[in-house]
Amino acid sequence: MNSRPKKSFGQHFLHEKRYIERIVSAIAPRTDDRVVEIGPGEGALTLPLLAAAGRLTAIELDTDLIPDLAARAAGVGTLEIIHADVLKVDFTAVARGLGVPRVRLAGNLPYYISSPILFHCVDHAAAIEDMHFMLQKEVVDRMAADPGSKVYGRLSVMLQLACRVEPLFDVPPGAFRPPPKVDSAVVRLVPLAPHERHDADPLRLHAVVKAAFAQRRKTLSNALKGLLDSAAIASAGVDPKARAETLAPQDFVRLAKLSA
Ligand code: SAM
């Protein structure tokens, strides 16, 4: 099928076979896996993933794409299509419904909501075995950035406190129809095991990290006014005169635990 891609849904359909094959072999689905695909579109990844796993759950917002996708899956495997906005899908409930503790997530994500999708996945990390996502390369660089890097920020800290972040390979615009204006990259995210996860209150952590990076050039004692004073910052083992971009993800956990 060759539908007219809709800009408002962030539709850039993958057509280059070698990248489709590289993504599917990075995921390496097994027959007992419960794979959940975000944004199946015309099925570039859906059909090979379905052929390998035997069954697949796909979440698609664009109603127009669904009948054709269902028809093409017939005879390949069992495809369940959830017509929904992925940001409203409770992955924990999806895993429960599939009778497994954790699902494997995959998708060439709609770029206009890539960060909200990533934060949504972090909220459900305990119900996710791993994730393989195509994103803007710039976003993957931010997710994997180390402290001190220009692109280290809120996304790096929040993702790295929840998952192991492993950039896999880059994908050029010409691999998609229509080509996006930016380079893309595939990343693997593996949620941390329970004993590796931080134990700070999630809302406090969000508040501290957001405030710390809101004005990157400010010292922490200025940026965190109202949440932590200089003495509290120092008691977390962090220099109040430091800037957020120099802190390791775990420093934010200690700050969050002491915050108001
Ligand atoms: N997987 C296909 C491929 O690789 O060719 C399509 C990828 S395209 C970049 C993103 C897909 O996500 C589209 O099919 C689009 O309709 C769908 N989508 C956009 N917003 C969505 C949302 N909020 N929830 C679920 N799917 C969404």
PDB file of N, CA, C and O in Angstrom, residues 180-235:
ATOM      1  N   PRO A 180      12.533  12.670   6.067  1.00  0.00           N
ATOM      2  CA  PRO A 180      12.460  13.742   7.077  1.00  0.00           C
ATOM      3  C   PRO A 180      13.595  14.749   6.854  1.00  0.00           C
ATOM      4  O   PRO A 180      14.551  14.449   6.130  1.00  0.00           O
ATOM      5  N   LYS A 181      13.498  15.905   7.503  1.00  0.00           N
ATOM      6  CA  LYS A 181      14.534  16.939   7.303  1.00  0.00           C
ATOM      7  C   LYS A 181      15.791  16.639   8.115  1.00  0.00           C
ATOM      8  O   LYS A 181      16.796  17.330   7.980  1.00  0.00           O
ATOM      9  N   VAL A 182      15.713  15.643   8.988  1.00  0.00           N
ATOM     10  CA  VAL A 182      16.817  15.384   9.923  1.00  0.00           C
ATOM     11  C   VAL A 182      17.339  13.951   9.759  1.00  0.00           C
ATOM     12  O   VAL A 182      16.642  13.100   9.206  1.00  0.00           O
ATOM     13  N   ASP A 183      18.560  13.727  10.257  1.00  0.00           N
ATOM     14  CA  ASP A 183      19.081  12.357  10.298  1.00  0.00           C
ATOM     15  C   ASP A 183      18.378  11.596  11.420  1.00  0.00           C
ATOM     16  O   ASP A 183      17.935  12.189  12.405  1.00  0.00           O
ATOM     17  N   SER A 184      18.331  10.280  11.280  1.00  0.00           N
ATOM     18  CA  SER A 184      17.681   9.440  12.286  1.00  0.00           C
ATOM     19  C   SER A 184      18.686   8.438  12.844  1.00  0.00           C
ATOM     20  O   SER A 184      19.764   8.246  12.279  1.00  0.00           O
ATOM     21  N   ALA A 185      18.315   7.809  13.945  1.00  0.00           N
ATOM     22  CA  ALA A 185      19.177   6.782  14.533  1.00  0.00           C
ATOM     23  C   ALA A 185      18.305   5.786  15.288  1.00  0.00           C
ATOM     24  O   ALA A 185      17.215   6.127  15.753  1.00  0.00           O
ATOM     25  N   VAL A 186      18.816   4.565  15.380  1.00  0.00           N
ATOM     26  CA  VAL A 186      18.104   3.523  16.130  1.00  0.00           C
ATOM     27  C   VAL A 186      18.808   3.344  17.468  1.00  0.00           C
ATOM     28  O   VAL A 186      20.047   3.308  17.532  1.00  0.00           O
ATOM     29  N   VAL A 187      18.014   3.264  18.514  1.00  0.00           N
ATOM     30  CA  VAL A 187      18.574   3.123  19.862  1.00  0.00           C
ATOM     31  C   VAL A 187      17.912   1.945  20.578  1.00  0.00           C
ATOM     32  O   VAL A 187      16.734   1.662  20.344  1.00  0.00           O
ATOM     33  N   ARG A 188      18.699   1.257  21.388  1.00  0.00           N
ATOM     34  CA  ARG A 188      18.151   0.189  22.250  1.00  0.00           C
ATOM     35  C   ARG A 188      18.144   0.712  23.695  1.00  0.00           C
ATOM     36  O   ARG A 188      19.161   1.259  24.160  1.00  0.00           O
ATOM     37  N   LEU A 189      17.013   0.531  24.364  1.00  0.00           N
ATOM     38  CA  LEU A 189      16.902   0.926  25.778  1.00  0.00           C
ATOM     39  C   LEU A 189      16.542  -0.310  26.580  1.00  0.00           C
ATOM     40  O   LEU A 189      15.579  -1.007  26.243  1.00  0.00           O
ATOM     41  N   VAL A 190      17.313  -0.579  27.613  1.00  0.00           N
ATOM     42  CA  VAL A 190      17.008  -1.737  28.466  1.00  0.00           C
ATOM     43  C   VAL A 190      16.753  -1.228  29.883  1.00  0.00           C
ATOM     44  O   VAL A 190      17.671  -0.698  30.529  1.00  0.00           O
ATOM     45  N   PRO A 191      15.505  -1.313  30.355  1.00  0.00           N
ATOM     46  CA  PRO A 191      15.214  -0.828  31.705  1.00  0.00           C
ATOM     47  C   PRO A 191      16.123  -1.485  32.752  1.00  0.00           C
ATOM     48  O   PRO A 191      16.443  -2.675  32.646  1.00  0.00           O
ATOM     49  N   LEU A 192      16.536  -0.703  33.733  1.00  0.00           N
ATOM     50  CA  LEU A 192      17.414  -1.224  34.782  1.00  0.00           C
ATOM     51  C   LEU A 192      16.663  -2.257  35.621  1.00  0.00           C
ATOM     52  O   LEU A 192      15.433  -2.190  35.763  1.00  0.00           O
ATOM     53  N   ALA A 193      17.429  -3.193  36.172  1.00  0.00           N
ATOM     54  CA  ALA A 193      16.837  -4.207  37.057  1.00  0.00           C
ATOM     55  C   ALA A 193      16.355  -3.504  38.331  1.00  0.00           C
ATOM     56  O   ALA A 193      16.872  -2.433  38.682  1.00  0.00           O
ATOM     57  N   PRO A 194      15.374  -4.115  39.048  1.00  0.00           N
ATOM     58  CA  PRO A 194      14.822  -3.438  40.239  1.00  0.00           C
ATOM     59  C   PRO A 194      15.901  -2.943  41.205  1.00  0.00           C
ATOM     60  O   PRO A 194      15.812  -1.818  41.710  1.00  0.00           O
ATOM     61  N   HIS A 195      16.955  -3.754  41.449  1.00  0.00           N
ATOM     62  CA  HIS A 195      17.963  -3.327  42.434  1.00  0.00           C
ATOM     63  C   HIS A 195      18.850  -2.192  41.912  1.00  0.00           C
ATOM     64  O   HIS A 195      19.569  -1.563  42.669  1.00  0.00           O
ATOM     65  N   GLU A 196      18.798  -1.908  40.608  1.00  0.00           N
ATOM     66  CA  GLU A 196      19.613  -0.820  40.040  1.00  0.00           C
ATOM     67  C   GLU A 196      18.823   0.491  39.959  1.00  0.00           C
ATOM     68  O   GLU A 196      19.394   1.536  39.674  1.00  0.00           O
ATOM     69  N   ARG A 197      17.500   0.417  40.172  1.00  0.00           N
ATOM     70  CA  ARG A 197      16.687   1.618  39.988  1.00  0.00           C
ATOM     71  C   ARG A 197      16.838   2.586  41.157  1.00  0.00           C
ATOM     72  O   ARG A 197      17.078   2.153  42.284  1.00  0.00           O
ATOM     73  N   HIS A 198      16.661   3.860  40.893  1.00  0.00           N
ATOM     74  CA  HIS A 198      16.792   4.849  41.969  1.00  0.00           C
ATOM     75  C   HIS A 198      15.547   4.774  42.878  1.00  0.00           C
ATOM     76  O   HIS A 198      14.496   4.264  42.470  1.00  0.00           O
ATOM     77  N   ASP A 199      15.709   5.290  44.100  1.00  0.00           N
ATOM     78  CA  ASP A 199      14.592   5.209  45.037  1.00  0.00           C
ATOM     79  C   ASP A 199      14.098   6.599  45.439  1.00  0.00           C
ATOM     80  O   ASP A 199      13.533   6.783  46.508  1.00  0.00           O
ATOM     81  N   ALA A 200      14.335   7.591  44.571  1.00  0.00           N
ATOM     82  CA  ALA A 200      13.822   8.939  44.865  1.00  0.00           C
ATOM     83  C   ALA A 200      12.356   9.024  44.447  1.00  0.00           C
ATOM     84  O   ALA A 200      11.911   8.270  43.582  1.00  0.00           O
ATOM     85  N   ASP A 201      11.638   9.949  45.049  1.00  0.00           N
ATOM     86  CA  ASP A 201      10.254  10.179  44.656  1.00  0.00           C
ATOM     87  C   ASP A 201      10.244  10.729  43.212  1.00  0.00           C
ATOM     88  O   ASP A 201      10.914  11.739  42.931  1.00  0.00           O
ATOM     89  N   PRO A 202       9.502  10.088  42.285  1.00  0.00           N
ATOM     90  CA  PRO A 202       9.568  10.504  40.878  1.00  0.00           C
ATOM     91  C   PRO A 202       9.191  11.972  40.654  1.00  0.00           C
ATOM     92  O   PRO A 202       9.808  12.655  39.839  1.00  0.00           O
ATOM     93  N   LEU A 203       8.192  12.472  41.397  1.00  0.00           N
ATOM     94  CA  LEU A 203       7.777  13.863  41.179  1.00  0.00           C
ATOM     95  C   LEU A 203       8.867  14.846  41.619  1.00  0.00           C
ATOM     96  O   LEU A 203       9.139  15.844  40.954  1.00  0.00           O
ATOM     97  N   ARG A 204       9.504  14.524  42.750  1.00  0.00           N
ATOM     98  CA  ARG A 204      10.605  15.400  43.214  1.00  0.00           C
ATOM     99  C   ARG A 204      11.771  15.365  42.247  1.00  0.00           C
ATOM    100  O   ARG A 204      12.406  16.383  41.964  1.00  0.00           O
ATOM    101  N   LEU A 205      12.068  14.161  41.753  1.00  0.00           N
ATOM    102  CA  LEU A 205      13.174  14.025  40.807  1.00  0.00           C
ATOM    103  C   LEU A 205      12.887  14.861  39.554  1.00  0.00           C
ATOM    104  O   LEU A 205      13.741  15.628  39.096  1.00  0.00           O
ATOM    105  N   HIS A 206      11.675  14.731  39.021  1.00  0.00           N
ATOM    106  CA  HIS A 206      11.295  15.525  37.832  1.00  0.00           C
ATOM    107  C   HIS A 206      11.474  17.012  38.114  1.00  0.00           C
ATOM    108  O   HIS A 206      12.017  17.746  37.300  1.00  0.00           O
ATOM    109  N   ALA A 207      10.993  17.445  39.300  1.00  0.00           N
ATOM    110  CA  ALA A 207      11.037  18.879  39.625  1.00  0.00           C
ATOM    111  C   ALA A 207      12.483  19.375  39.714  1.00  0.00           C
ATOM    112  O   ALA A 207      12.822  20.435  39.169  1.00  0.00           O
ATOM    113  N   VAL A 208      13.349  18.600  40.365  1.00  0.00           N
ATOM    114  CA  VAL A 208      14.738  19.030  40.543  1.00  0.00           C
ATOM    115  C   VAL A 208      15.468  19.064  39.191  1.00  0.00           C
ATOM    116  O   VAL A 208      16.162  20.032  38.867  1.00  0.00           O
ATOM    117  N   VAL A 209      15.291  18.017  38.402  1.00  0.00           N
ATOM    118  CA  VAL A 209      16.014  17.945  37.120  1.00  0.00           C
ATOM    119  C   VAL A 209      15.512  19.055  36.187  1.00  0.00           C
ATOM    120  O   VAL A 209      16.302  19.727  35.514  1.00  0.00           O
ATOM    121  N   LYS A 210      14.206  19.268  36.183  1.00  0.00           N
ATOM    122  CA  LYS A 210      13.636  20.312  35.319  1.00  0.00           C
ATOM    123  C   LYS A 210      14.178  21.684  35.700  1.00  0.00           C
ATOM    124  O   LYS A 210      14.627  22.452  34.852  1.00  0.00           O
ATOM    125  N   ALA A 211      14.152  21.973  37.007  1.00  0.00           N
ATOM    126  CA  ALA A 211      14.628  23.287  37.470  1.00  0.00           C
ATOM    127  C   ALA A 211      16.127  23.445  37.207  1.00  0.00           C
ATOM    128  O   ALA A 211      16.590  24.502  36.784  1.00  0.00           O
ATOM    129  N   ALA A 212      16.886  22.394  37.432  1.00  0.00           N
ATOM    130  CA  ALA A 212      18.343  22.476  37.281  1.00  0.00           C
ATOM    131  C   ALA A 212      18.740  22.805  35.839  1.00  0.00           C
ATOM    132  O   ALA A 212      19.690  23.549  35.600  1.00  0.00           O
ATOM    133  N   PHE A 213      17.995  22.245  34.865  1.00  0.00           N
ATOM    134  CA  PHE A 213      18.370  22.462  33.466  1.00  0.00           C
ATOM    135  C   PHE A 213      17.573  23.590  32.799  1.00  0.00           C
ATOM    136  O   PHE A 213      17.805  23.902  31.638  1.00  0.00           O
ATOM    137  N   ALA A 214      16.622  24.201  33.552  1.00  0.00           N
ATOM    138  CA  ALA A 214      15.788  25.241  32.938  1.00  0.00           C
ATOM    139  C   ALA A 214      16.659  26.411  32.473  1.00  0.00           C
ATOM    140  O   ALA A 214      16.442  26.989  31.424  1.00  0.00           O
ATOM    141  N   GLN A 215      17.650  26.753  33.293  1.00  0.00           N
ATOM    142  CA  GLN A 215      18.604  27.785  32.883  1.00  0.00           C
ATOM    143  C   GLN A 215      19.993  27.205  33.091  1.00  0.00           C
ATOM    144  O   GLN A 215      20.557  27.294  34.172  1.00  0.00           O
ATOM    145  N   ARG A 216      20.491  26.601  32.034  1.00  0.00           N
ATOM    146  CA  ARG A 216      21.723  25.806  32.116  1.00  0.00           C
ATOM    147  C   ARG A 216      22.914  26.602  32.644  1.00  0.00           C
ATOM    148  O   ARG A 216      23.823  26.034  33.228  1.00  0.00           O
ATOM    149  N   ARG A 217      22.914  27.911  32.435  1.00  0.00           N
ATOM    150  CA  ARG A 217      24.108  28.691  32.784  1.00  0.00           C
ATOM    151  C   ARG A 217      24.102  29.099  34.263  1.00  0.00           C
ATOM    152  O   ARG A 217      25.098  29.587  34.784  1.00  0.00           O
ATOM    153  N   LYS A 218      22.983  28.908  34.927  1.00  0.00           N
ATOM    154  CA  LYS A 218      22.912  29.285  36.347  1.00  0.00           C
ATOM    155  C   LYS A 218      23.608  28.258  37.229  1.00  0.00           C
ATOM    156  O   LYS A 218      23.616  27.058  36.898  1.00  0.00           O
ATOM    157  N   THR A 219      24.133  28.695  38.359  1.00  0.00           N
ATOM    158  CA  THR A 219      24.671  27.740  39.333  1.00  0.00           C
ATOM    159  C   THR A 219      23.484  26.988  39.953  1.00  0.00           C
ATOM    160  O   THR A 219      22.351  27.490  39.945  1.00  0.00           O
ATOM    161  N   LEU A 220      23.769  25.831  40.531  1.00  0.00           N
ATOM    162  CA  LEU A 220      22.677  25.047  41.119  1.00  0.00           C
ATOM    163  C   LEU A 220      21.970  25.810  42.235  1.00  0.00           C
ATOM    164  O   LEU A 220      20.747  25.734  42.367  1.00  0.00           O
ATOM    165  N   SER A 221      22.740  26.561  43.046  1.00  0.00           N
ATOM    166  CA  SER A 221      22.088  27.245  44.168  1.00  0.00           C
ATOM    167  C   SER A 221      21.054  28.249  43.654  1.00  0.00           C
ATOM    168  O   SER A 221      20.020  28.472  44.278  1.00  0.00           O
ATOM    169  N   ASN A 222      21.323  28.862  42.475  1.00  0.00           N
ATOM    170  CA  ASN A 222      20.322  29.770  41.881  1.00  0.00           C
ATOM    171  C   ASN A 222      19.199  28.997  41.216  1.00  0.00           C
ATOM    172  O   ASN A 222      18.023  29.311  41.408  1.00  0.00           O
ATOM    173  N   ALA A 223      19.567  27.994  40.440  1.00  0.00           N
ATOM    174  CA  ALA A 223      18.561  27.273  39.644  1.00  0.00           C
ATOM    175  C   ALA A 223      17.578  26.510  40.535  1.00  0.00           C
ATOM    176  O   ALA A 223      16.423  26.326  40.172  1.00  0.00           O
ATOM    177  N   LEU A 224      18.051  26.071  41.705  1.00  0.00           N
ATOM    178  CA  LEU A 224      17.194  25.219  42.555  1.00  0.00           C
ATOM    179  C   LEU A 224      16.506  25.999  43.685  1.00  0.00           C
ATOM    180  O   LEU A 224      15.942  25.396  44.601  1.00  0.00           O
ATOM    181  N   LYS A 225      16.544  27.355  43.583  1.00  0.00           N
ATOM    182  CA  LYS A 225      15.883  28.187  44.628  1.00  0.00           C
ATOM    183  C   LYS A 225      14.436  27.742  44.825  1.00  0.00           C
ATOM    184  O   LYS A 225      13.716  27.504  43.869  1.00  0.00           O
ATOM    185  N   GLY A 226      14.041  27.607  46.064  1.00  0.00           N
ATOM    186  CA  GLY A 226      12.675  27.155  46.341  1.00  0.00           C
ATOM    187  C   GLY A 226      12.582  25.655  46.530  1.00  0.00           C
ATOM    188  O   GLY A 226      11.652  25.145  47.127  1.00  0.00           O
ATOM    189  N   LEU A 227      13.577  24.939  46.001  1.00  0.00           N
ATOM    190  CA  LEU A 227      13.575  23.476  46.162  1.00  0.00           C
ATOM    191  C   LEU A 227      14.650  23.028  47.150  1.00  0.00           C
ATOM    192  O   LEU A 227      14.416  22.153  47.985  1.00  0.00           O
ATOM    193  N   LEU A 228      15.832  23.654  47.047  1.00  0.00           N
ATOM    194  CA  LEU A 228      16.967  23.281  47.908  1.00  0.00           C
ATOM    195  C   LEU A 228      17.841  24.512  48.150  1.00  0.00           C
ATOM    196  O   LEU A 228      18.128  25.243  47.190  1.00  0.00           O
ATOM    197  N   ASP A 229      18.273  24.734  49.386  1.00  0.00           N
ATOM    198  CA  ASP A 229      19.219  25.833  49.593  1.00  0.00           C
ATOM    199  C   ASP A 229      20.652  25.297  49.470  1.00  0.00           C
ATOM    200  O   ASP A 229      20.864  24.090  49.346  1.00  0.00           O
ATOM    201  N   SER A 230      21.620  26.219  49.543  1.00  0.00           N
ATOM    202  CA  SER A 230      23.014  25.827  49.295  1.00  0.00           C
ATOM    203  C   SER A 230      23.482  24.756  50.281  1.00  0.00           C
ATOM    204  O   SER A 230      24.200  23.823  49.901  1.00  0.00           O
ATOM    205  N   ALA A 231      23.044  24.890  51.554  1.00  0.00           N
ATOM    206  CA  ALA A 231      23.493  23.911  52.560  1.00  0.00           C
ATOM    207  C   ALA A 231      22.970  22.516  52.218  1.00  0.00           C
ATOM    208  O   ALA A 231      23.697  21.519  52.329  1.00  0.00           O
ATOM    209  N   ALA A 232      21.733  22.461  51.776  1.00  0.00           N
ATOM    210  CA  ALA A 232      21.146  21.155  51.429  1.00  0.00           C
ATOM    211  C   ALA A 232      21.847  20.570  50.199  1.00  0.00           C
ATOM    212  O   ALA A 232      22.123  19.364  50.139  1.00  0.00           O
ATOM    213  N   ILE A 233      22.162  21.446  49.238  1.00  0.00           N
ATOM    214  CA  ILE A 233      22.854  20.966  48.029  1.00  0.00           C
ATOM    215  C   ILE A 233      24.213  20.382  48.439  1.00  0.00           C
ATOM    216  O   ILE A 233      24.592  19.278  48.017  1.00  0.00           O
ATOM    217  N   ALA A 234      24.917  21.124  49.298  1.00  0.00           N
ATOM    218  CA  ALA A 234      26.241  20.653  49.745  1.00  0.00           C
ATOM    219  C   ALA A 234      26.110  19.342  50.521  1.00  0.00           C
ATOM    220  O   ALA A 234      26.957  18.447  50.401  1.00  0.00           O
ATOM    221  N   SER A 235      25.050  19.203  51.309  1.00  0.00           N
ATOM    222  CA  SER A 235      24.912  17.975  52.105  1.00  0.00           C
ATOM    223  C   SER A 235      24.602  16.759  51.220  1.00  0.00           C
ATOM    224  O   SER A 235      24.743  15.613  51.650  1.00  0.00           O
TER     225      SER A 235
END
